[in-house]
Tab-separated table of N, CA and C in Angstrom:
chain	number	residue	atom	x	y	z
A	1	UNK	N	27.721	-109.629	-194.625
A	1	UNK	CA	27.403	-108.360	-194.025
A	1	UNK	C	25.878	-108.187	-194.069
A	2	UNK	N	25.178	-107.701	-192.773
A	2	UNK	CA	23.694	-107.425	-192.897
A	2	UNK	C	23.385	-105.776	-193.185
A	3	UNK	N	22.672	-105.601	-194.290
A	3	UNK	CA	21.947	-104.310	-194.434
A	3	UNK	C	20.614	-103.927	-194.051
A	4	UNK	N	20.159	-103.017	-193.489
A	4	UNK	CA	19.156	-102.977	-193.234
A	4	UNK	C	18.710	-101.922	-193.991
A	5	UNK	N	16.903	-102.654	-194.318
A	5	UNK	CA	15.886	-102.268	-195.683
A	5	UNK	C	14.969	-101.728	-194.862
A	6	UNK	N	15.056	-100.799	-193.923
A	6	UNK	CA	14.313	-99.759	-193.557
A	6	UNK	C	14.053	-98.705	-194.140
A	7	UNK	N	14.620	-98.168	-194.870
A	7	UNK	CA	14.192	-96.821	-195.695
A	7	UNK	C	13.196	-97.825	-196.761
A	8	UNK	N	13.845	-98.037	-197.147
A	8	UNK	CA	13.050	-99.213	-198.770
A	8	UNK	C	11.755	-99.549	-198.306
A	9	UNK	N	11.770	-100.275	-197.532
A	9	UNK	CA	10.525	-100.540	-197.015
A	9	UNK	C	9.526	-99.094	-196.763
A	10	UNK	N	9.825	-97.799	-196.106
A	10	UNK	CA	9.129	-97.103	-195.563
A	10	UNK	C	8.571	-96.425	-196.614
A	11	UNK	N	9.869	-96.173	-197.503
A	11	UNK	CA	9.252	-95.704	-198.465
A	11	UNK	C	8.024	-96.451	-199.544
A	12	UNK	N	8.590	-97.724	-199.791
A	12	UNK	CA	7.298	-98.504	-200.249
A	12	UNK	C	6.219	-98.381	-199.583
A	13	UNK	N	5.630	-98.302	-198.508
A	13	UNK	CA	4.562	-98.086	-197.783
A	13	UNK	C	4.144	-96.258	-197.656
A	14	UNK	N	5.137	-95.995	-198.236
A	14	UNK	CA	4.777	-94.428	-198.068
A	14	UNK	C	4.867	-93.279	-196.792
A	15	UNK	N	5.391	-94.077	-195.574
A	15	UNK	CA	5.876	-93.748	-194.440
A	15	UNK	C	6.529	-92.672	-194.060
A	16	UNK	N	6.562	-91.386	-194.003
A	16	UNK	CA	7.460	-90.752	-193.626
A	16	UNK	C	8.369	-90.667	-192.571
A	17	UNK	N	9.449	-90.187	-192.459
A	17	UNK	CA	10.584	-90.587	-191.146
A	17	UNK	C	10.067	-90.170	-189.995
A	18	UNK	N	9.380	-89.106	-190.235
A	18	UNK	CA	8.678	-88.577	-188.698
A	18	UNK	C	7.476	-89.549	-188.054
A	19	UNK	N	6.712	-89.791	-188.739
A	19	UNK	CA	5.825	-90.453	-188.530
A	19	UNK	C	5.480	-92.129	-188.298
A	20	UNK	N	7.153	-92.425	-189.175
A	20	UNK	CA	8.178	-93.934	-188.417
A	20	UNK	C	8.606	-93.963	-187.413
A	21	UNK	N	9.173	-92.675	-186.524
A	21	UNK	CA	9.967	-92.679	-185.549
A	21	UNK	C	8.995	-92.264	-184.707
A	22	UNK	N	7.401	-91.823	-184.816
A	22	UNK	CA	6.717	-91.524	-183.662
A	22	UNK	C	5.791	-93.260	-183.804
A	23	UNK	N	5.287	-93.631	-184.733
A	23	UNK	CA	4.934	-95.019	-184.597
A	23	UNK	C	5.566	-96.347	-183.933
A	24	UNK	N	7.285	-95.777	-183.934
A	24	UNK	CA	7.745	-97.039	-183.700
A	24	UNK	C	8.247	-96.860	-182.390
A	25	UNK	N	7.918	-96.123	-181.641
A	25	UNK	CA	8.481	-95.335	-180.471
A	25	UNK	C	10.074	-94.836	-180.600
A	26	UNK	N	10.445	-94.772	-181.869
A	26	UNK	CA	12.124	-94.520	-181.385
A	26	UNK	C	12.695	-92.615	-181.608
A	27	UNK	N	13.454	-92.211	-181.245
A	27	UNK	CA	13.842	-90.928	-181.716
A	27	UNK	C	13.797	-90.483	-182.977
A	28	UNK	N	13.414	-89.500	-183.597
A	28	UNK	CA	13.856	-89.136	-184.855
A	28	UNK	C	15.419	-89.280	-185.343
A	29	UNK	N	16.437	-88.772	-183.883
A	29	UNK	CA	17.860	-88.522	-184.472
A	29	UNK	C	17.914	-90.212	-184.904
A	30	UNK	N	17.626	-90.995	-184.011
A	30	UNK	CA	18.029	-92.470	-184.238
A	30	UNK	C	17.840	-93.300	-185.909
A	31	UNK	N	16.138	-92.492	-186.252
A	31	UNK	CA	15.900	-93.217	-187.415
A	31	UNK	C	16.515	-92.724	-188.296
A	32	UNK	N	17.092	-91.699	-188.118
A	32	UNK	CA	17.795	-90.830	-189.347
A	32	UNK	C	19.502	-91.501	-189.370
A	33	UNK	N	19.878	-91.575	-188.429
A	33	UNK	CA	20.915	-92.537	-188.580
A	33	UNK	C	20.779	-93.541	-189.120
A	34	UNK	N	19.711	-94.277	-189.475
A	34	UNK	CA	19.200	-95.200	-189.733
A	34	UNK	C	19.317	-95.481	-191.423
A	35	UNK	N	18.805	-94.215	-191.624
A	35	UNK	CA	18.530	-94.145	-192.908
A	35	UNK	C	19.684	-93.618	-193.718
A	36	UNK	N	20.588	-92.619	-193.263
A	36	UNK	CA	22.027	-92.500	-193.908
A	36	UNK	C	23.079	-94.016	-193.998
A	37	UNK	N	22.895	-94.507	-193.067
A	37	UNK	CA	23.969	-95.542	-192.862
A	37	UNK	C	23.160	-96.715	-192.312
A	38	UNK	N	22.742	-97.969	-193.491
A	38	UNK	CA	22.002	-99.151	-193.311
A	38	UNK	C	22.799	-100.387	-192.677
A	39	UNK	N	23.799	-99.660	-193.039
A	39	UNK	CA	24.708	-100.659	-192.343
A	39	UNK	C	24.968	-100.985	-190.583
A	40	UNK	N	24.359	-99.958	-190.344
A	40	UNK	CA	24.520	-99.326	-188.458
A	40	UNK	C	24.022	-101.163	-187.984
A	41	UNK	N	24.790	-100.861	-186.887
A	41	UNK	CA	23.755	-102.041	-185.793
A	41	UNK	C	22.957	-101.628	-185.117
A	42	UNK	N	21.806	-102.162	-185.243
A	42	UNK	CA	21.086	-101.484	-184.102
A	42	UNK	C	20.423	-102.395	-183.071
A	43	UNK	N	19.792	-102.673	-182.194
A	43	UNK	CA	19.618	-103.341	-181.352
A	43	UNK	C	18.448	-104.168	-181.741
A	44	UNK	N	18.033	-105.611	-181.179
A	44	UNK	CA	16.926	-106.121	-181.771
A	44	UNK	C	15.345	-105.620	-181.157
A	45	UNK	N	15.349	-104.700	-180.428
A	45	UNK	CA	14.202	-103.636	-179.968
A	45	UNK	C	14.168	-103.131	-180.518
A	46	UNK	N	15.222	-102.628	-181.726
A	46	UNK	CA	14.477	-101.364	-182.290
A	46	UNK	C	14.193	-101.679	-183.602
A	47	UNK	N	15.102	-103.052	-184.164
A	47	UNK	CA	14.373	-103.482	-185.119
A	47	UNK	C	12.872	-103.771	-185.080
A	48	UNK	N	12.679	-104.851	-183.690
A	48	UNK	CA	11.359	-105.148	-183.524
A	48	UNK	C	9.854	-104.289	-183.701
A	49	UNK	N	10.536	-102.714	-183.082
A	49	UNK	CA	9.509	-101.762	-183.057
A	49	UNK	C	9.480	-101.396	-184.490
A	50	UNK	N	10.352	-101.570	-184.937
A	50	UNK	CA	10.381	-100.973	-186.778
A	50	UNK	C	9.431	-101.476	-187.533
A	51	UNK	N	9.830	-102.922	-187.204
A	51	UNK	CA	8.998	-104.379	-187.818
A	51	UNK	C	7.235	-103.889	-187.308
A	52	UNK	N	7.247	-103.812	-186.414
A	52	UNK	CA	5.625	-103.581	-186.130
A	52	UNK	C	5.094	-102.280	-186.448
A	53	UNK	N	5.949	-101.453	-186.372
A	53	UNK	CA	5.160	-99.727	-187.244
A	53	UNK	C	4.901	-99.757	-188.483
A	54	UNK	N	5.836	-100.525	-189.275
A	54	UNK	CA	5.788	-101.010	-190.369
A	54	UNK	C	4.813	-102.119	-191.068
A	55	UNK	N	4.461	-102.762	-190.404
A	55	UNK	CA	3.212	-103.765	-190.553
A	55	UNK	C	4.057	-104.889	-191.240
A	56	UNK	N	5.621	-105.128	-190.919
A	56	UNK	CA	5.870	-105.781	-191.557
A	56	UNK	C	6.764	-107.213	-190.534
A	57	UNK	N	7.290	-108.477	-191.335
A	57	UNK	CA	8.082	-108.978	-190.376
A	57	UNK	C	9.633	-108.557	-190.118
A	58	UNK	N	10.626	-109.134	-189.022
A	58	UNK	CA	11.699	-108.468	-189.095
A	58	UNK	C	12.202	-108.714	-190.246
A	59	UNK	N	12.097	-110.090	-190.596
A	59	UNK	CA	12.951	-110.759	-191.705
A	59	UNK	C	13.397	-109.573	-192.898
A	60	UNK	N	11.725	-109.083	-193.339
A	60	UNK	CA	11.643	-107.793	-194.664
A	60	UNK	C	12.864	-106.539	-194.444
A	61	UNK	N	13.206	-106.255	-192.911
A	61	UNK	CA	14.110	-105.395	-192.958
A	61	UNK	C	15.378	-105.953	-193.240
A	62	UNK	N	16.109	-106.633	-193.308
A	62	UNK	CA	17.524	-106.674	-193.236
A	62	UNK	C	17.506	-107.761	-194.544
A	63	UNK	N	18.785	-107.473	-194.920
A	63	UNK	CA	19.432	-108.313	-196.256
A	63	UNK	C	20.866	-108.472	-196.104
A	64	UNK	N	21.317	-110.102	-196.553
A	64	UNK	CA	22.528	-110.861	-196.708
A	64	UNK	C	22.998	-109.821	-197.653
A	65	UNK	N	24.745	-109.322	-197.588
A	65	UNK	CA	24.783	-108.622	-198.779
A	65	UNK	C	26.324	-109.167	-198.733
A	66	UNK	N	27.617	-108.985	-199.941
A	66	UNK	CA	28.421	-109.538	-200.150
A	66	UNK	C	29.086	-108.427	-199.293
A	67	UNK	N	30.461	-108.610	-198.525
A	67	UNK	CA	31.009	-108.087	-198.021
A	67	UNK	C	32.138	-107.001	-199.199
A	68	UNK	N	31.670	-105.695	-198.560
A	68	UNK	CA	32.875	-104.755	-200.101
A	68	UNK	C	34.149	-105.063	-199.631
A	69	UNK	N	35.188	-105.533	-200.192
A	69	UNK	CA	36.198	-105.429	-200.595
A	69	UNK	C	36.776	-103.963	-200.704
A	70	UNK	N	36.467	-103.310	-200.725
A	70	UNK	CA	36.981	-101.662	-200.486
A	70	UNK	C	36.706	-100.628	-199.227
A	71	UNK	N	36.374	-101.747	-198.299
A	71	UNK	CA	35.878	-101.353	-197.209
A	71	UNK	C	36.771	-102.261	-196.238
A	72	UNK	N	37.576	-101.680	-195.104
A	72	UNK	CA	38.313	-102.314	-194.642
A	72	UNK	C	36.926	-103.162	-193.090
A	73	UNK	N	37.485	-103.922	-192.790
A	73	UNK	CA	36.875	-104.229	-191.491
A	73	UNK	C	37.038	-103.266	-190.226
A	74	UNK	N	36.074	-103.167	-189.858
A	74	UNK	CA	36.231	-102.013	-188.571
A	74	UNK	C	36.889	-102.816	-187.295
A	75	UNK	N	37.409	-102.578	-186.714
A	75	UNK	CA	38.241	-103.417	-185.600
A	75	UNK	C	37.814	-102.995	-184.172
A	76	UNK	N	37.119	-103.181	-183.366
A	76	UNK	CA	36.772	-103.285	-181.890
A	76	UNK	C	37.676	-103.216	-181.028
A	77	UNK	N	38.295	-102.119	-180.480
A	77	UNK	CA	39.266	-102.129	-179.511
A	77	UNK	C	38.937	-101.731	-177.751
């Protein structure tokens, strides 16, 4: 499962959400989804813009994580 280390990161840099979501061109509602639920997919544009507001590479945002077991699989219908 991939998580994404967007808050972690912003906050390490000291970033506030408003000022992430006007740097990186994306919506506020979007980054805030972002930041409740790391788990979201989001598209590789908006990672990309993240990655560059951030001064960072994409790689730093996202992390391998073990899949929970108490979490069923979501199913695509």
């Amino acid at each position: 499962m991939i998580r994404l280390r967007i808050k972690e990161v912003a906050v390490e840099k000291k970033i506030s959400m408003r000022k992430l979501a006007k740097n990186a061109d994306i919506s506020y509602n979007t980054l805030r989804t972002i930041y409740r639920d790391p788990y979201r997919q989001v598209t590789t544009t908006t990672l990309d813009k993240l990655a560059l507001a951030l001064n960072v590479d994409v790689r730093e945002l996202i992390e391998s994580v073990p899949d929970d077991p108490q979490v069923p699989p979501q199913i695509d219908t």
